[in-house]
mmCIF file of C-alpha atoms in Angstrom:
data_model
loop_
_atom_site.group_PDB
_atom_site.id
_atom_site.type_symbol
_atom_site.label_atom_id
_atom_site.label_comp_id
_atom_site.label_asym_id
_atom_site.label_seq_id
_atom_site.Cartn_x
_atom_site.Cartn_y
_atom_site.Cartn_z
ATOM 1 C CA UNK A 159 18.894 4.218 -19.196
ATOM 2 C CA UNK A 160 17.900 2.677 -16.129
ATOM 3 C CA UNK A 161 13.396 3.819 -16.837
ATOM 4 C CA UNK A 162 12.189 3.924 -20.000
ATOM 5 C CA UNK A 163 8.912 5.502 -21.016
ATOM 6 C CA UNK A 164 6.865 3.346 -23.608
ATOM 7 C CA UNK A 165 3.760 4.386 -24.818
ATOM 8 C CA UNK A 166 1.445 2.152 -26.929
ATOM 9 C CA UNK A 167 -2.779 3.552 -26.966
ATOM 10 C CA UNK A 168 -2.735 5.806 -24.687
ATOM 11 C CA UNK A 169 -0.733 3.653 -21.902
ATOM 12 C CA UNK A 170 2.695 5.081 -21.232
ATOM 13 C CA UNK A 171 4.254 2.088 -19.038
ATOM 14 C CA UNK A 172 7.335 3.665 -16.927
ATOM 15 C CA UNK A 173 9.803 0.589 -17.110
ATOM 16 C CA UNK A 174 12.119 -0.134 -14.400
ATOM 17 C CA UNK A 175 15.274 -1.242 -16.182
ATOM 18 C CA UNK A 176 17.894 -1.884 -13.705
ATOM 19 C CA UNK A 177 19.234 -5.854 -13.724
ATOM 20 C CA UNK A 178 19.410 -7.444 -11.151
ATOM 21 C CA UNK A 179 17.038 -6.306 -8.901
ATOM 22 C CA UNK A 180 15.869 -3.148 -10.084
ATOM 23 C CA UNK A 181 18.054 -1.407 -7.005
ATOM 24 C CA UNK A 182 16.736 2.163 -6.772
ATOM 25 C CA UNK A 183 20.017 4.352 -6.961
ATOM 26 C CA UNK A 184 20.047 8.064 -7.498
ATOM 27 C CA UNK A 185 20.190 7.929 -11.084
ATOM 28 C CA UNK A 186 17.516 5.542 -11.390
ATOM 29 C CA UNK A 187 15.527 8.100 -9.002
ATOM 30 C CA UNK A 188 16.041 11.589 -11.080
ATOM 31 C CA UNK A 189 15.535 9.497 -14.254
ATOM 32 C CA UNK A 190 12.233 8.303 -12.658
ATOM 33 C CA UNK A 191 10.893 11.619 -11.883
ATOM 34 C CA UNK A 192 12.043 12.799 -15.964
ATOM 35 C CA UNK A 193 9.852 10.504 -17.086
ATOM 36 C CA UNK A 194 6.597 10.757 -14.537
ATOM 37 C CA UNK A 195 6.875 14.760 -15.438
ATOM 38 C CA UNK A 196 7.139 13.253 -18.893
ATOM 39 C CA UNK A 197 4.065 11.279 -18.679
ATOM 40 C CA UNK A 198 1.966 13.831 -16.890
ATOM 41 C CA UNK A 199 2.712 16.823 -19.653
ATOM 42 C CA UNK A 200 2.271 14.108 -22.371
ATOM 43 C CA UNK A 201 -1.102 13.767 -24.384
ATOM 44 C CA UNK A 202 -0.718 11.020 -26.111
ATOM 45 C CA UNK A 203 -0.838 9.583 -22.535
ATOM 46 C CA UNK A 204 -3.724 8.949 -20.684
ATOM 47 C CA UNK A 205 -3.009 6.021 -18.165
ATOM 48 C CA UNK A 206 0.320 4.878 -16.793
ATOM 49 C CA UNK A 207 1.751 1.638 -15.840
ATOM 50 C CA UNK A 208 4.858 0.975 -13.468
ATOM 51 C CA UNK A 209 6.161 -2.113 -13.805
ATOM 52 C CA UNK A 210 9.422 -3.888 -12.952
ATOM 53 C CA UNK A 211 9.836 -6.762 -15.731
ATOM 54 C CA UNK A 212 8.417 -10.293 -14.806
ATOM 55 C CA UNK A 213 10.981 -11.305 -12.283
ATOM 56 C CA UNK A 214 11.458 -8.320 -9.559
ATOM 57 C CA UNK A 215 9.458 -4.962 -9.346
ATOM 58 C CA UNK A 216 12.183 -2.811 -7.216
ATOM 59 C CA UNK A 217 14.350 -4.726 -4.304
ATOM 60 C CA UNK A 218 14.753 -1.346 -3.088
ATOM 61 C CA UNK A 219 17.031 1.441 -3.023
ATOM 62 C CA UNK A 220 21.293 0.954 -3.561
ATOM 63 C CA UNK A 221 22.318 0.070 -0.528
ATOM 64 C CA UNK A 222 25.935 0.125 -1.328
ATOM 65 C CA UNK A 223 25.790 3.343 -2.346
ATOM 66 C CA UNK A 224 23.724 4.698 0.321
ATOM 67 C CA UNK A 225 26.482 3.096 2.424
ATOM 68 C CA UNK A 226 29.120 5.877 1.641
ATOM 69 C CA UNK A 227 26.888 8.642 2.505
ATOM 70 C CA UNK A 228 27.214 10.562 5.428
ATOM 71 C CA UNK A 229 24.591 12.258 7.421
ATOM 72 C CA UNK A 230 25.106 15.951 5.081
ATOM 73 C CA UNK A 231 25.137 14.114 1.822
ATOM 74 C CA UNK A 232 21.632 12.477 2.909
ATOM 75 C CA UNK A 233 19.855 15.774 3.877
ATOM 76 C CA UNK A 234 21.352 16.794 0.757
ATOM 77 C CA UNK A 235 19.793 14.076 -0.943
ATOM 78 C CA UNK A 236 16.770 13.251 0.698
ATOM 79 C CA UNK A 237 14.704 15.764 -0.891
ATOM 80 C CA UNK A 238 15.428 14.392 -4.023
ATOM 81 C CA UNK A 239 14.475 11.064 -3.539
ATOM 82 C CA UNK A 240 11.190 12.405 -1.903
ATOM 83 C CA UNK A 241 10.313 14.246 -5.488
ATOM 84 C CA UNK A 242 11.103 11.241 -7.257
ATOM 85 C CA UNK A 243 8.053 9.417 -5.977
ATOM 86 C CA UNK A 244 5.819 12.333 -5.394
ATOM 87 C CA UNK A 245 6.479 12.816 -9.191
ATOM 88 C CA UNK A 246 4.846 9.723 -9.729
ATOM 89 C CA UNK A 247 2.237 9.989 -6.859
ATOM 90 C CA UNK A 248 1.218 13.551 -8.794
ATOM 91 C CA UNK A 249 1.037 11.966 -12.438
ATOM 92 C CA UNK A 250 -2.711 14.120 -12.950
ATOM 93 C CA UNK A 251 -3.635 10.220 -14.559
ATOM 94 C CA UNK A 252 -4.660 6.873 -13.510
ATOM 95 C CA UNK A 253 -1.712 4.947 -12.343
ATOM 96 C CA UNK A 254 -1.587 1.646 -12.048
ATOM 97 C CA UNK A 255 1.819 -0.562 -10.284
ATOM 98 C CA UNK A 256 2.432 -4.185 -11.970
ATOM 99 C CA UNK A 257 4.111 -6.017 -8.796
ATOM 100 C CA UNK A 258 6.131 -9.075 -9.302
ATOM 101 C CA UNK A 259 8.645 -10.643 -7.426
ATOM 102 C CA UNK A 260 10.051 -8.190 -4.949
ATOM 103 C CA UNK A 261 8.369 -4.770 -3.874
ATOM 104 C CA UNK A 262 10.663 -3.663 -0.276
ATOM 105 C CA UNK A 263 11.975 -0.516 0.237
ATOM 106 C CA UNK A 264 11.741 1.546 -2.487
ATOM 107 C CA UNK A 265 10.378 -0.480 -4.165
ATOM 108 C CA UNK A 266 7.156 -0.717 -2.106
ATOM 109 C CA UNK A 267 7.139 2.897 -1.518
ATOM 110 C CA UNK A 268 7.161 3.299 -5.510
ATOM 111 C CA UNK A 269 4.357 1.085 -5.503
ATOM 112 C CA UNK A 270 2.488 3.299 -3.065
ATOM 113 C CA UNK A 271 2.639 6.118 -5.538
ATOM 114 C CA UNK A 272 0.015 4.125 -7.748
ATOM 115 C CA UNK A 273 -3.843 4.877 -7.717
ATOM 116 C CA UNK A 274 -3.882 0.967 -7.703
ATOM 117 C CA UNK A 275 -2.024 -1.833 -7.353
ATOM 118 C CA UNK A 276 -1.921 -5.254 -8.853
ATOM 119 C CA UNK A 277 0.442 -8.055 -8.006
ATOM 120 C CA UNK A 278 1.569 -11.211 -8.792
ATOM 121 C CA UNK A 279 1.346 -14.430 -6.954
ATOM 122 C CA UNK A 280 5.060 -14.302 -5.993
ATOM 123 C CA UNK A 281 5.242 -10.440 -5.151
ATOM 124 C CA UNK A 282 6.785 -10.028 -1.403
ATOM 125 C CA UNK A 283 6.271 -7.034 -0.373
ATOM 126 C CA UNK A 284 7.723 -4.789 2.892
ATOM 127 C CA UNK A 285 9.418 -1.712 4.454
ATOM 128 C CA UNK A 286 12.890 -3.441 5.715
ATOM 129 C CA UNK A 287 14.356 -0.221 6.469
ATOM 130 C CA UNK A 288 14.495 -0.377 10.302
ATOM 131 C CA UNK A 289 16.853 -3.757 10.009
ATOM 132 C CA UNK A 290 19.484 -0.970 8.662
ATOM 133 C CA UNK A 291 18.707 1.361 11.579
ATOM 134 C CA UNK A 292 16.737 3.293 9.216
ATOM 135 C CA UNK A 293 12.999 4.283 8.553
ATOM 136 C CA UNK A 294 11.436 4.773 5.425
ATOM 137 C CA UNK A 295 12.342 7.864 3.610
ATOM 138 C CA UNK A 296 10.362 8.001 -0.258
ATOM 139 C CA UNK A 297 6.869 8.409 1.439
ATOM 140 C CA UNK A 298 6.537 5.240 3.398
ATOM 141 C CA UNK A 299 5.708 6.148 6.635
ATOM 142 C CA UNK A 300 3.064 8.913 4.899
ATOM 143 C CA UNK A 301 1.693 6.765 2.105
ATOM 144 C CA UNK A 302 1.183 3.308 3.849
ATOM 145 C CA UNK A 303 -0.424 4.715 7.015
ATOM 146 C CA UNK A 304 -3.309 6.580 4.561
ATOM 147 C CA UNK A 305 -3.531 3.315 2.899
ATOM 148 C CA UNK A 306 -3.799 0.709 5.354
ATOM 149 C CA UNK A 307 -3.918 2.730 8.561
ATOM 150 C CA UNK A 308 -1.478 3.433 11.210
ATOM 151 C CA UNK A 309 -1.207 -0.159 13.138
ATOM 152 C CA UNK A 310 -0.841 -1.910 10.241
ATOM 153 C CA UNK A 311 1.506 0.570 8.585
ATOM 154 C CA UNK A 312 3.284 0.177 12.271
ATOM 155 C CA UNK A 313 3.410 -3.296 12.183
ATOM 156 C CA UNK A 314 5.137 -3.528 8.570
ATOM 157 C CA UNK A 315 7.611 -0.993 9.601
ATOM 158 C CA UNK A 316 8.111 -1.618 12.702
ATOM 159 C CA UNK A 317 9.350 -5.105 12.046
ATOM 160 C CA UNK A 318 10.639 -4.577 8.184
ATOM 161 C CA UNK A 319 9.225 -7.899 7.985
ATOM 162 C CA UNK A 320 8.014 -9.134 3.975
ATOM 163 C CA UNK A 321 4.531 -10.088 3.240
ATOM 164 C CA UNK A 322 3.281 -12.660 0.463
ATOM 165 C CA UNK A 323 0.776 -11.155 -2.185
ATOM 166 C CA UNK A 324 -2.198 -12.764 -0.299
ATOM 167 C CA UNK A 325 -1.492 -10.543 3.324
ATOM 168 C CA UNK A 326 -0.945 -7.499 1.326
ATOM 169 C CA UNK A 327 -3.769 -8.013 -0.463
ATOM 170 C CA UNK A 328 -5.892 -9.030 3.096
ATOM 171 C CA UNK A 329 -4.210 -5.981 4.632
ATOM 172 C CA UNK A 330 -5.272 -3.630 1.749
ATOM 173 C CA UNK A 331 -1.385 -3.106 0.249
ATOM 174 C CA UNK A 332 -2.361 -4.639 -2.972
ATOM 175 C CA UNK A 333 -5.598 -4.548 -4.612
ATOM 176 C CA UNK A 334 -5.859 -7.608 -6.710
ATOM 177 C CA UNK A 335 -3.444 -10.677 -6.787
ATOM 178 C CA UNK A 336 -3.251 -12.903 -10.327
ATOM 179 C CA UNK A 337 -0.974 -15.528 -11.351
ATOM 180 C CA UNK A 338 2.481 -13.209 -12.209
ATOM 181 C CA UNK A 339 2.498 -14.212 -16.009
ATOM 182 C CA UNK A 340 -0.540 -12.374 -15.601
ATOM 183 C CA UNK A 341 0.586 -9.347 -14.224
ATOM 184 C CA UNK A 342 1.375 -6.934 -16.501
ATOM 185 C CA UNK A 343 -1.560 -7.471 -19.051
ATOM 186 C CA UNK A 344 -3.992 -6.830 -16.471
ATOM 187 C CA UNK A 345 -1.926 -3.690 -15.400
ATOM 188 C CA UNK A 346 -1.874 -2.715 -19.160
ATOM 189 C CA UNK A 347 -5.508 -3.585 -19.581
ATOM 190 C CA UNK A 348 -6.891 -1.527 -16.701
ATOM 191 C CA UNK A 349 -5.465 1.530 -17.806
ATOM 192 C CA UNK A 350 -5.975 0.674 -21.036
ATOM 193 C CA UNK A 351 -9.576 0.740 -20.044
ATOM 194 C CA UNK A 352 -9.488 4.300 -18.037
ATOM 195 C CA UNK A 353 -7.209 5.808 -21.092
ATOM 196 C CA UNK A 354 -10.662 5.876 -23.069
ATOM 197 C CA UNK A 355 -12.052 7.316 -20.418
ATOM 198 C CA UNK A 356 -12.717 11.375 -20.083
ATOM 199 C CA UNK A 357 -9.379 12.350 -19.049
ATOM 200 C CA UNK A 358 -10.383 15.702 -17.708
ATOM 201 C CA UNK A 359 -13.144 14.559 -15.193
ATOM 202 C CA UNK A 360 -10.211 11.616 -14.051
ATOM 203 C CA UNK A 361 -7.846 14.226 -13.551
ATOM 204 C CA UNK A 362 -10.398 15.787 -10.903
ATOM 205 C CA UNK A 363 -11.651 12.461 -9.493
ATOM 206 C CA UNK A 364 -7.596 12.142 -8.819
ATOM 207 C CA UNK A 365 -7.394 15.757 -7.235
ATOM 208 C CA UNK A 366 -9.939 15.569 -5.004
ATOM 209 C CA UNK A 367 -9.459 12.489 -3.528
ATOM 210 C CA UNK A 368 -6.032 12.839 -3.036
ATOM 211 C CA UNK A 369 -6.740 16.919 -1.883
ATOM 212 C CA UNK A 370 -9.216 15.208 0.800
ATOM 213 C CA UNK A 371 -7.094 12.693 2.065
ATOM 214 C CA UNK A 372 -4.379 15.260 3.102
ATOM 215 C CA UNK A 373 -6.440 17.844 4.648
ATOM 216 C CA UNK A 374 -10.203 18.542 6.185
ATOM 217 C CA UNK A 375 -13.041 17.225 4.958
ATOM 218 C CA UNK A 376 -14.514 21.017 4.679
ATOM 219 C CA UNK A 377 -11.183 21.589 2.343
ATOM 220 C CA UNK A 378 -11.761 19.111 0.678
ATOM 221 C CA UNK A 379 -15.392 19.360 -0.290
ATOM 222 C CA UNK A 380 -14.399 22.400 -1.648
ATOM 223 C CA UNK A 381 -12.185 20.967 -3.795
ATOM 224 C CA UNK A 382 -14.851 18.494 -5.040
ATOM 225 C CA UNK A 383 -17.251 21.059 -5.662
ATOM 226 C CA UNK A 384 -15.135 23.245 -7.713
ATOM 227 C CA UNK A 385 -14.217 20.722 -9.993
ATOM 228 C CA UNK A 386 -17.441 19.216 -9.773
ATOM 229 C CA UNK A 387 -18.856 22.702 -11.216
ATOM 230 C CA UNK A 388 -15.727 23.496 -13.428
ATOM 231 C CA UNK A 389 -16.416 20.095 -15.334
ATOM 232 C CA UNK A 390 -19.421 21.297 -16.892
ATOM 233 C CA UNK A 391 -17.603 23.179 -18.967
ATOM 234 C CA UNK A 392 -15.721 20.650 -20.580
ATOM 235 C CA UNK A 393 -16.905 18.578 -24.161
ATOM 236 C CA UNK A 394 -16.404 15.450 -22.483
ATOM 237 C CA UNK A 395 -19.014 16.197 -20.099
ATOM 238 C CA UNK A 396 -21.637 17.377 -22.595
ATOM 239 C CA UNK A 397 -20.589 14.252 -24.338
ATOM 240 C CA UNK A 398 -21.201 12.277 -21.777
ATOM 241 C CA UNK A 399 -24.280 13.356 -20.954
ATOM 242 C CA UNK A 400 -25.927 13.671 -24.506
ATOM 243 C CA UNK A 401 -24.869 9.869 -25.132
ATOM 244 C CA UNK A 402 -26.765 8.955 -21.588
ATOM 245 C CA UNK A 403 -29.923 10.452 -23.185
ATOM 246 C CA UNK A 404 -29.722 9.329 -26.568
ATOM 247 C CA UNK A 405 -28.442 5.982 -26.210
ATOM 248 C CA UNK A 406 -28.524 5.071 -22.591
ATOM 249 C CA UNK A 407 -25.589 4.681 -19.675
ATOM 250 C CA UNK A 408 -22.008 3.792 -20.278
ATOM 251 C CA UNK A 409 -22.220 4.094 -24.084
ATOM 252 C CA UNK A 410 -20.076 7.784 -24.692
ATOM 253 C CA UNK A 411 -17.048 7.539 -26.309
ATOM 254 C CA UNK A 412 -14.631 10.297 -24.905
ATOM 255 C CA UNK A 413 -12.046 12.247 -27.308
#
């Protein structure tokens, strides 16, 4: 198998598994969304990791076979290589992307799908699909505009050019940059962290920022308020609150 789903307390760590280069092919892509939709009906996990092994994260999709494919075969297939990633983008969980080496392409647009991203020293990062004659197709042009804006976004697709981990992390593509030994326990650690958190009020935190981001802010107020209100229902938040008057803040221990 070319992903693997590992899942060690409460951190189910998708595994890219594809030597060399971790090259994105189709297989690699409907395998990827089996095991997001795994991870998000799963509750023995609470927090995911996406990670690429120490060397490369995901060099980007197979361009030899993308090669052979003719302009039918790709509307054919480009749906499916859009719900690979949204798969991942819609894991109800915290999601966290381990970067080392290379993130282009795919790769990057993988990396996208993460609630937060942490790379490595040596990660290069970039959208090099217009030096093919092509633009980004698995949410680039979508997900790196709402992340770093539209110029920048513009810029890095634009030219396709690669940035080092310290310009993604000035430009807001990365989120924190360690040495790449480093990388993966600080991935695992930080969900780690949010996997003993209260899973239900996460999953809304997710939902309505995401829910906002995509539509109006009247929309999406909405959205926070009815989760806001449905939470109090829930055991973690009478948990939660019952440990902040007994014992103080950030002392509740969440089920």
């Amino acid at each position: 198998m070319t992903v693997h789903l590992e899942v060690a307390d409460g951190v189910g760590t998708l595994r890219l598994d594809r030597p060399p280069m971790n090259a994105l092919d189709v297989a690699t892509q409907d395998r990827l969304k089996e095991l997001a939709e795994e991870a998000t009906r799963r509750e023995d996990v609470r927090a995911v990791v996406i990670y690429g092994g120490g060397k490369v994260f995901a060099a980007g999709a197979d361009i030899k076979e993308m090669q052979v494919m003719d302009h039918a075969a790709m509307v054919a297939r480009s749906r499916g290589l859009q719900d690979a990633f949204t798969a991942v983008a819609r894991i109800p969980k915290p999601v966290v992307a381990a970067v080392t080496g290379y993130a282009l392409g795919g790769g990057c647009e993988l990396a996208l799908c993460a609630d937060f991203r942490i790379a490595g020293e040596n990660a290069r990062l970039g959208q090099p699909e217009i030096l093919l004659g092509l633009i980004p197709g698995a949410g680039g042009t979508q997900r790196l505009s709402r992340l770093v804006g539209p110029s920048k976004a513009k810029d890095l697709i634009f030219t396709g050019r690669q940035v080092k981990a310290d310009e993604a992390l000035t430009l807001g593509l990365v989120d924190r940059v360690v040495p790449a030994a480093e990388v993966y326990e600080q991935a695992h650690a930080w969900a780690a962290r949010l996997a003993k958190g209260p899973a239900i009020a996460l999953r809304a935190a997710k939902e309505a920022i995401d829910t906002g981001l995509e539509t109006d802010i009247e929309t999406g107020l909405a959205v926070e308020r009815n989760w806001f209100a449905g939470l109090f229902a829930t055991e973690d938040r009478e948990r939660g609150m019952r440990s902040f008057v007994e014992e103080g803040p950030g002392k509740a221990e969440f089920l």
